[in-house]
CSV table of C-alpha atoms in Angstrom, one decimal:
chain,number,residue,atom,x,y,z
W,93,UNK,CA,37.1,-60.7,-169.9
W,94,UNK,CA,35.5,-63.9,-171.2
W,95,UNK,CA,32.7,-65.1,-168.5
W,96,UNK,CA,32.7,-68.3,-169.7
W,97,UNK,CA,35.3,-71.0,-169.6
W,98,UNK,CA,35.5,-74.4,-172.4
W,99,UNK,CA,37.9,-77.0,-173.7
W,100,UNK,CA,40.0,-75.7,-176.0
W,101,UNK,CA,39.9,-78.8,-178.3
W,102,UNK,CA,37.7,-82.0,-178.9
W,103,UNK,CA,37.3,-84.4,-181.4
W,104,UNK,CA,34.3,-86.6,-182.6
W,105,UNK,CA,33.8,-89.3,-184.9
W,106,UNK,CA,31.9,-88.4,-187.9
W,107,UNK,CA,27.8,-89.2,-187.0
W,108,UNK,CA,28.2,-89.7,-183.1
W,109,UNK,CA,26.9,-87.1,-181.0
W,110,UNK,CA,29.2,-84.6,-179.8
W,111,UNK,CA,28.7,-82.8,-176.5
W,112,UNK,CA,30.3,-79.5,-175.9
W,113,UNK,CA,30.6,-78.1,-172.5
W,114,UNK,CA,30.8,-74.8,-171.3
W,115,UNK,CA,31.1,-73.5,-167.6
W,116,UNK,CA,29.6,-69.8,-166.4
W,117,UNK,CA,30.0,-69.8,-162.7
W,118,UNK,CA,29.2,-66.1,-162.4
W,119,UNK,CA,25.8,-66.0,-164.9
W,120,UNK,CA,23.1,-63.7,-163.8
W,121,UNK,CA,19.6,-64.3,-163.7
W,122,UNK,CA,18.9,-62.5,-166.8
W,123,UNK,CA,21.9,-63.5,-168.7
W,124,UNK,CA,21.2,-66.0,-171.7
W,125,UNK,CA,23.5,-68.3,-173.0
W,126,UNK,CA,24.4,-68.3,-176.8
W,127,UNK,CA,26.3,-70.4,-179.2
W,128,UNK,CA,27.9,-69.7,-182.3
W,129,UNK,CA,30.3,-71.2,-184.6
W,130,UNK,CA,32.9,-70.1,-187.1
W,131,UNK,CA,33.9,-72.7,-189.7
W,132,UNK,CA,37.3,-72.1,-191.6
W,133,UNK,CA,37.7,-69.0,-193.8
W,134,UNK,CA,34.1,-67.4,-192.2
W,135,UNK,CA,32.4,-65.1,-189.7
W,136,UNK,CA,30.8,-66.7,-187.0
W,137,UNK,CA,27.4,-67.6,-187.1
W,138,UNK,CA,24.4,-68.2,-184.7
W,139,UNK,CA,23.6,-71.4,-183.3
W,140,UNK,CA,21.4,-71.8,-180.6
W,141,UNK,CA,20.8,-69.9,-177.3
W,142,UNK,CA,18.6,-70.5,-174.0
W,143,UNK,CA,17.8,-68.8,-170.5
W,144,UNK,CA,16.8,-71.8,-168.5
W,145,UNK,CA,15.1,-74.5,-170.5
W,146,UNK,CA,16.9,-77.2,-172.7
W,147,UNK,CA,16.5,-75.6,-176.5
W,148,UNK,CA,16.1,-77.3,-179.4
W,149,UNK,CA,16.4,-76.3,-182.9
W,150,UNK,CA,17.8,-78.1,-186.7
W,151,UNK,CA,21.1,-76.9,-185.8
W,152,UNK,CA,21.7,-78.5,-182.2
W,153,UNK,CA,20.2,-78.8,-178.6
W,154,UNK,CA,21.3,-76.7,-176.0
W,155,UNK,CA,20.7,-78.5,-172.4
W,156,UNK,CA,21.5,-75.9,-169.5
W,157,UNK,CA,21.9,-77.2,-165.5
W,158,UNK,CA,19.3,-76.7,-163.0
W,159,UNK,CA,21.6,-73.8,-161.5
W,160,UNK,CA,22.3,-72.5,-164.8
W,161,UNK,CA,26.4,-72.4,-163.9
W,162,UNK,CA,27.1,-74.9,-167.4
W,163,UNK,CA,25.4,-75.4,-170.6
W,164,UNK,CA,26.0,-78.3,-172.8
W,165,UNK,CA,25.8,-77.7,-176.6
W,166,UNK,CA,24.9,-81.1,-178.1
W,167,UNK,CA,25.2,-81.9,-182.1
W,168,UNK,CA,23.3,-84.9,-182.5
W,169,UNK,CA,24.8,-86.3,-185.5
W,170,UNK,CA,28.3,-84.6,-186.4
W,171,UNK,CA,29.9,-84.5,-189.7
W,172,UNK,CA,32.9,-83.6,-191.8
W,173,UNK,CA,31.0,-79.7,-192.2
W,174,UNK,CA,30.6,-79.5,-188.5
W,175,UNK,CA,34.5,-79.0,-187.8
W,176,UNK,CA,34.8,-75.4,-186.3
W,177,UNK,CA,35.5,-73.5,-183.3
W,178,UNK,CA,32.4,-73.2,-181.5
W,179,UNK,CA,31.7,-70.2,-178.8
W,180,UNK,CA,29.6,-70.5,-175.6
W,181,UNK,CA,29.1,-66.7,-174.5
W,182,UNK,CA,27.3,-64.7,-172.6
W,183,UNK,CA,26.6,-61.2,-173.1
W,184,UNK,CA,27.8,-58.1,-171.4
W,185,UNK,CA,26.0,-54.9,-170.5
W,186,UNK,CA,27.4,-51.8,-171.9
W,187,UNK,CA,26.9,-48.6,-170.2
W,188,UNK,CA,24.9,-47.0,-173.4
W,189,UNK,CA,22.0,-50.1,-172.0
W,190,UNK,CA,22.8,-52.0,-175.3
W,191,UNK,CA,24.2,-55.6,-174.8
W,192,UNK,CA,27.3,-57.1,-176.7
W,193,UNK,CA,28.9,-60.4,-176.7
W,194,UNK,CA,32.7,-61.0,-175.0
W,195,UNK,CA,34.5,-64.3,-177.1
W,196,UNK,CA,36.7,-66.3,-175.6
W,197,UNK,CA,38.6,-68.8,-177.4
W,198,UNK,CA,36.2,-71.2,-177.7
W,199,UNK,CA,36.4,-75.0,-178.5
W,200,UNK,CA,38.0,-76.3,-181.6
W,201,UNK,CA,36.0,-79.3,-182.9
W,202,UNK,CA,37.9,-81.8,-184.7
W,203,UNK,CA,35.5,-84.4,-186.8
W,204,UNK,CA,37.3,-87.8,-187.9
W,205,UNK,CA,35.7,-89.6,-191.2
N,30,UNK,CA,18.1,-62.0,-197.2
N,31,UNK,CA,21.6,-61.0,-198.2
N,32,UNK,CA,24.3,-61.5,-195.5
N,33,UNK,CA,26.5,-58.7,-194.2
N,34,UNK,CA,29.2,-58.1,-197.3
N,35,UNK,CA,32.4,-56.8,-196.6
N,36,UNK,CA,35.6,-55.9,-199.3
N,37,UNK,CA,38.2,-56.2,-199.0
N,38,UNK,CA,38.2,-59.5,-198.6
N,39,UNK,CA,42.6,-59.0,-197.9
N,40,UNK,CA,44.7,-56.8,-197.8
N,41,UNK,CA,48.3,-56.6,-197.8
N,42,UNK,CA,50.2,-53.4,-196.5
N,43,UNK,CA,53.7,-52.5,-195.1
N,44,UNK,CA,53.8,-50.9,-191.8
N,45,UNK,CA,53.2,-47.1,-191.1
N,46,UNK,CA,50.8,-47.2,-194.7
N,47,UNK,CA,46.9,-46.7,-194.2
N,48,UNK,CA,44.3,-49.3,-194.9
N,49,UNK,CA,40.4,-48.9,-194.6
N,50,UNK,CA,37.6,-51.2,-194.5
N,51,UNK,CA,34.0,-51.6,-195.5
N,52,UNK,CA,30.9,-53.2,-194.5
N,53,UNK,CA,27.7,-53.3,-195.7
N,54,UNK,CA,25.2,-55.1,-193.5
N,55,UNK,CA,22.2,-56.4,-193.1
N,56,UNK,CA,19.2,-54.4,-194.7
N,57,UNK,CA,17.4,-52.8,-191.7
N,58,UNK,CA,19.7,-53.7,-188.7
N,59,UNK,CA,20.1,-50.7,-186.6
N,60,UNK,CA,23.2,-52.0,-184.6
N,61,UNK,CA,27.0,-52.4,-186.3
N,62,UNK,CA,29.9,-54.1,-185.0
N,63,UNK,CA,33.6,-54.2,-186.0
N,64,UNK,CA,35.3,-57.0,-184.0
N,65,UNK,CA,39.2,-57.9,-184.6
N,66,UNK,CA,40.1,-61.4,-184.7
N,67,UNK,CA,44.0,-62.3,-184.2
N,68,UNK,CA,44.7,-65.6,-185.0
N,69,UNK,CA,44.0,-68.2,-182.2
N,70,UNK,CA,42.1,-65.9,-180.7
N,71,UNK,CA,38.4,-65.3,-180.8
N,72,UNK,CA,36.9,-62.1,-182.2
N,73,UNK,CA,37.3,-58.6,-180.0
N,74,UNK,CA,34.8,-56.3,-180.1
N,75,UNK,CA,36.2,-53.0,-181.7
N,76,UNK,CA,33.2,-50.7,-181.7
N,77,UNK,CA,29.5,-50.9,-181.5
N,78,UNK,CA,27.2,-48.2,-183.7
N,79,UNK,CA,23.4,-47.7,-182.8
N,80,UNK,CA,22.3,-46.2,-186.3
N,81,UNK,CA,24.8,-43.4,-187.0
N,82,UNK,CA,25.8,-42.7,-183.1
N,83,UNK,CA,28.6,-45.0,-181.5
N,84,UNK,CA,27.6,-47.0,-178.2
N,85,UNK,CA,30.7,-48.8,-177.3
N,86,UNK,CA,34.4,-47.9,-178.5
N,87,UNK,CA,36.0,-48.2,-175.2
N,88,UNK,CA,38.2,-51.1,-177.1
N,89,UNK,CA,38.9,-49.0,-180.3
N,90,UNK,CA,43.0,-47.9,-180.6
N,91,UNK,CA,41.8,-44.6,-181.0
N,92,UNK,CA,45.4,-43.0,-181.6
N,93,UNK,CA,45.4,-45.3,-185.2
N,94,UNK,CA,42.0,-46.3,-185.2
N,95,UNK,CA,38.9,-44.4,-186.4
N,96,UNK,CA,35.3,-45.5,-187.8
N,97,UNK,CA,32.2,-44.0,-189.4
N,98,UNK,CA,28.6,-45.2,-190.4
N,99,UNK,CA,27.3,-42.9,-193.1
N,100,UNK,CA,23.5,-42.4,-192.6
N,101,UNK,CA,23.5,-45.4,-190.5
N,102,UNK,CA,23.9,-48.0,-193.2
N,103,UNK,CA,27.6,-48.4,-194.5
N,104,UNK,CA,30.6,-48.0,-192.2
N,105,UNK,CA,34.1,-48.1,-192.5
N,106,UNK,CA,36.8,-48.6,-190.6
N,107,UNK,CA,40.5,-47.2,-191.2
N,108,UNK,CA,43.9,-47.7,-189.8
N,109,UNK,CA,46.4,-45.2,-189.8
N,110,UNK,CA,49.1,-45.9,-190.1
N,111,UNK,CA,49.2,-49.6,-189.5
N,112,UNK,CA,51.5,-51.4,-186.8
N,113,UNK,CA,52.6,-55.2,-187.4
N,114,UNK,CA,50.6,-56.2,-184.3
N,115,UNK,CA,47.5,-55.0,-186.6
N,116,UNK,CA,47.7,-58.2,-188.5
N,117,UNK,CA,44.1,-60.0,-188.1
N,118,UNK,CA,41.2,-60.8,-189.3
N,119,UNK,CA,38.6,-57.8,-189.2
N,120,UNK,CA,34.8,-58.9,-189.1
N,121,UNK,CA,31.4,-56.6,-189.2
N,122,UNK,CA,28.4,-57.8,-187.6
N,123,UNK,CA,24.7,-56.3,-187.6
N,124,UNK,CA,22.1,-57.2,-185.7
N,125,UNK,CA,18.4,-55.7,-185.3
N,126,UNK,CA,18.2,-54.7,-181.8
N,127,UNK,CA,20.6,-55.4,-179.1
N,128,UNK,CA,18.7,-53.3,-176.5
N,129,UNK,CA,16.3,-56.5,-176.3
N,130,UNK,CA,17.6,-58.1,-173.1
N,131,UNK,CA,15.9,-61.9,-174.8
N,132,UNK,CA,17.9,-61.8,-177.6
N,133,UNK,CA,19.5,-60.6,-180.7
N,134,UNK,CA,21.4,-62.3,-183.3
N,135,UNK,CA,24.7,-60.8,-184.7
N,136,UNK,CA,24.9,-61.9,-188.3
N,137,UNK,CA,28.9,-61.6,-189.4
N,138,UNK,CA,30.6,-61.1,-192.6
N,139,UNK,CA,33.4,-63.0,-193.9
N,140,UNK,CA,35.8,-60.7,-192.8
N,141,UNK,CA,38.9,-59.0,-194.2
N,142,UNK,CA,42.1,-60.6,-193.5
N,143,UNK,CA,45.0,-57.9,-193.1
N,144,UNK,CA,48.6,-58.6,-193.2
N,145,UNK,CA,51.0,-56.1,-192.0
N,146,UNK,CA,54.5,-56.5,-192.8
């Protein structure tokens, strides 16, 4: 199952700032928190991930709480090519000692022009 | 870099006929994922390859489902025969090295939408 729990739906106006939340009650120390995206018609793709320290790069900040339980994914300036469905996850220990990821069902980002 | 390719890109079958996907991905990623992606739903990890050895299939249908990774660069993935609850989206990720407990980056392809009717 998922360990992490978000909205199902939001919606933005085109260039405000959008800030996605994303609750993991059970995270462990050594779990990171990623992002990704999938836009229409496409694969996911990476956005942004962090341990413990706010995280910025072009795409978006990532501002995690002092007890790590929630992460907010921020997009500073959204627009038209930012509508997806955008994944907060945390990754899951396999028994071979490799990691892989566990989707939920993510937040679907609506942009208005 | 090229991305991860995949083909087809759909795929229309009847149920009970066969089907069989491939991926191609990244150039030097050790690690290969097929994920299933039923609409409304996000992906489900199918199976997990390390080179040519499989990791993870504990989600993999196995009774319909099989997958290979020849010389640990190409895989495919086949369905046979098909059931109508088969109908989704099929994705193939790579990624460098997901032993790293920091971080690795899956890198998807486009996927293969299938439709079983």
């Amino acid at each position: 199952d998922a360990k992490t729990t978000q909205p199902n739906s939001m919606e933005s106006n085109e260039e405000e700032p959008v800030h996605l939340p994303c609750n993991h009650s059970t995270i462990s120390g050594t779990d990171y928190i990623h992002w990704y995206r999938q836009l229409p018609s496409q694969g996911p793709e990476y956005v942004i991930h962090g341990l413990t320290s706010n995280v910025n790069n072009r795409m978006a900040s990532l501002a995690i709480a002092e007890d790590r339980k929630s992460s907010t994914l921020i997009l500073h300036r959204a627009t038209l090519r930012d509508a997806a469905v955008y994944y907060c996850i945390l990754r899951d220990r396999a028994t071979s000692g490799t990691y892989k990821y566990i989707f939920g069902t993510g937040t679907r980002l609506k942009v208005l022009a | 870099e090229a991305g991860v390719a995949q083909s087809p890109r759909y795929k229309i079958i009847e149920k009970r006929q066969s089907v069989a996907f491939w991926c191609n991905p990244i150039s030097g990623h050790a690690t290969l994922y097929w994920y299933q992606q039923i609409l409304g739903q996000g992906p489900k990890l199918l199976i997990q390859f390390q080179n040519n050895g499989v990791v993870d299939d504990s989600q993999l249908p196995k009774d319909r489902f099989s997958a290979e990774r020849l010389k640990g660069v190409d895989s495919t993935l086949k369905i046979q025969p098909a059931k109508l609850e088969d109908s989704a989206v099929y994705l193939c990720a790579s990624s460098l090295d997901p032993t790293r407990l920091s971080t690795d980056t899956q890198y998807f392809g486009p996927g293969t939408r299938l439709t079983v009717l």
